[in-house]
Each structure stands twice: as C-alpha cells, then as structure tokens.
GROMACS .gro file of C-alpha atoms in nm:
model
   82
    1LEU     CA    1   3.295   7.776   7.382
    2GLU     CA    2   3.453   7.522   7.227
    3LEU     CA    3   3.645   7.194   7.536
    4SER     CA    4   3.913   6.926   7.371
    5GLU     CA    5   3.840   6.568   7.443
    6GLY     CA    6   4.047   6.609   7.791
    7GLY     CA    7   3.805   6.786   7.851
    8VAL     CA    8   4.026   7.202   7.867
    9PRO     CA    9   3.897   7.454   7.651
   10CYS     CA   10   4.018   7.470   7.284
   11ARG     CA   11   3.824   7.774   7.190
   12TRP     CA   12   3.614   8.085   7.327
   13ARG     CA   13   3.455   8.389   7.273
   14TRP     CA   14   3.513   8.644   7.534
   15ARG     CA   15   3.426   8.963   7.476
   16GLY     CA   16   3.353   8.944   7.203
   17ILE     CA   17   3.695   8.832   7.080
   18GLU     CA   18   3.766   8.459   6.975
   19GLY     CA   19   4.072   8.269   7.127
   20ARG     CA   20   4.150   7.950   7.002
   21ARG     CA   21   4.404   7.709   7.262
   22ILE     CA   22   4.781   7.576   7.119
   23LEU     CA   23   4.918   7.481   7.416
   24SER     CA   24   4.776   7.362   7.726
   25ASP     CA   25   4.898   7.323   8.157
   26GLY     CA   26   4.742   7.150   8.434
   27PRO     CA   27   4.539   7.186   8.571
   28GLU     CA   28   4.629   7.270   8.859
   29VAL     CA   29   4.349   7.212   9.170
   30ILE     CA   30   4.238   7.449   9.466
   31SER     CA   31   4.079   7.446   9.683
   32GLU     CA   32   3.964   7.594  10.043
   33ALA     CA   33   4.064   7.441  10.385
   34TRP     CA   34   4.333   7.229  10.110
   35TRP     CA   35   4.601   7.233  10.475
   36ARG     CA   36   4.396   7.063  10.640
   37GLY     CA   37   4.281   6.775  10.475
   38ILE     CA   38   3.901   6.854  10.398
   39ASP     CA   39   3.755   6.792  10.093
   40ASP     CA   40   3.491   7.079  10.055
   41GLN     CA   41   3.364   7.000   9.728
   42ARG     CA   42   3.472   7.431   9.642
   43GLY     CA   43   3.767   7.367   9.485
   44ARG     CA   44   3.902   7.543   9.145
   45PHE     CA   45   4.044   7.352   8.858
   46TYR     CA   46   4.297   7.596   8.707
   47PHE     CA   47   4.469   7.600   8.357
   48ARG     CA   48   4.698   7.778   8.188
   49VAL     CA   49   4.621   7.766   7.825
   50GLN     CA   50   4.864   8.013   7.567
   51GLU     CA   51   4.636   8.139   7.278
   52ALA     CA   52   4.648   8.133   6.934
   53SER     CA   53   4.813   8.606   7.000
   54GLY     CA   54   5.071   8.387   7.212
   55CYS     CA   55   4.938   8.516   7.511
   56TRP     CA   56   4.858   8.349   7.801
   57LEU     CA   57   4.561   8.253   8.035
   58TRP     CA   58   4.478   8.147   8.296
   59MET     CA   59   4.090   7.935   8.340
   60PHE     CA   60   3.897   7.790   8.572
   61TRP     CA   61   3.581   7.534   8.644
   62SER     CA   62   3.449   7.526   8.991
   63ARG     CA   63   3.455   7.169   9.142
   64ARG     CA   64   3.067   7.231   9.230
   65THR     CA   65   2.925   7.094   8.847
   66GLY     CA   66   3.189   6.829   8.939
   67PRO     CA   67   3.417   6.710   8.688
   68GLU     CA   68   3.159   6.486   8.502
   69LEU     CA   69   2.941   6.738   8.413
   70VAL     CA   70   3.176   7.032   8.307
   71GLN     CA   71   2.958   7.249   8.140
   72SER     CA   72   3.018   7.560   7.819
   73ASP     CA   73   2.925   7.770   8.104
   74SER     CA   74   3.066   7.740   8.388
   75TRP     CA   75   3.457   7.778   8.262
   76TYR     CA   76   3.588   8.182   8.390
   77LEU     CA   77   3.843   8.406   8.255
   78HIS     CA   78   4.086   8.499   8.562
   79GLY     CA   79   4.367   8.688   8.433
   80TRP     CA   80   4.594   8.690   8.099
   81TRP     CA   81   4.886   8.755   8.101
   82ALA     CA   82   5.142   8.812   7.799
   0.00000   0.00000   0.00000
C-alpha cells in the first residue's frame, strides 16, 4: 500500500492484483453511538476510491490507530462496485 501526501491510498495490492487511484472522496467518519455524542475512539474513516479500471472501492482505516499513526497495514477494503 502506498499513501498519498493526504493519507489516502494511491497504490495497493489486493489478492495479487495491483490497483491505482484516479479519484477519491472522503473521509466519511462512522463511529459507534455517534448519535449519543460519545467519542469512543473506535470510528472508521471511509473513503470512496475510484480505481484506474473504473471500479469504485470503499476503503477505511480504523481510528484506533489515531490519525497521526496511520500505517499501511491499518487500511481495509470494505467493498467495491462498478
């Protein structure tokens, strides 16, 4: 995984296939019990990332690592669509 200066994935490998970002949108922060005003530090930062083939990916990293500690192995692929 290679991150851009803004911390968004720009290159990655998933199941042996290499991907490259051409567009992205986010983050959208989703956390537990957000409606109660509780900041439990278990939120996820979701990004919609368009891959060079045109496929859209929904990628996130967990707030548990903290924004200043984002590392390559803390990113996850939640889903994808055409």
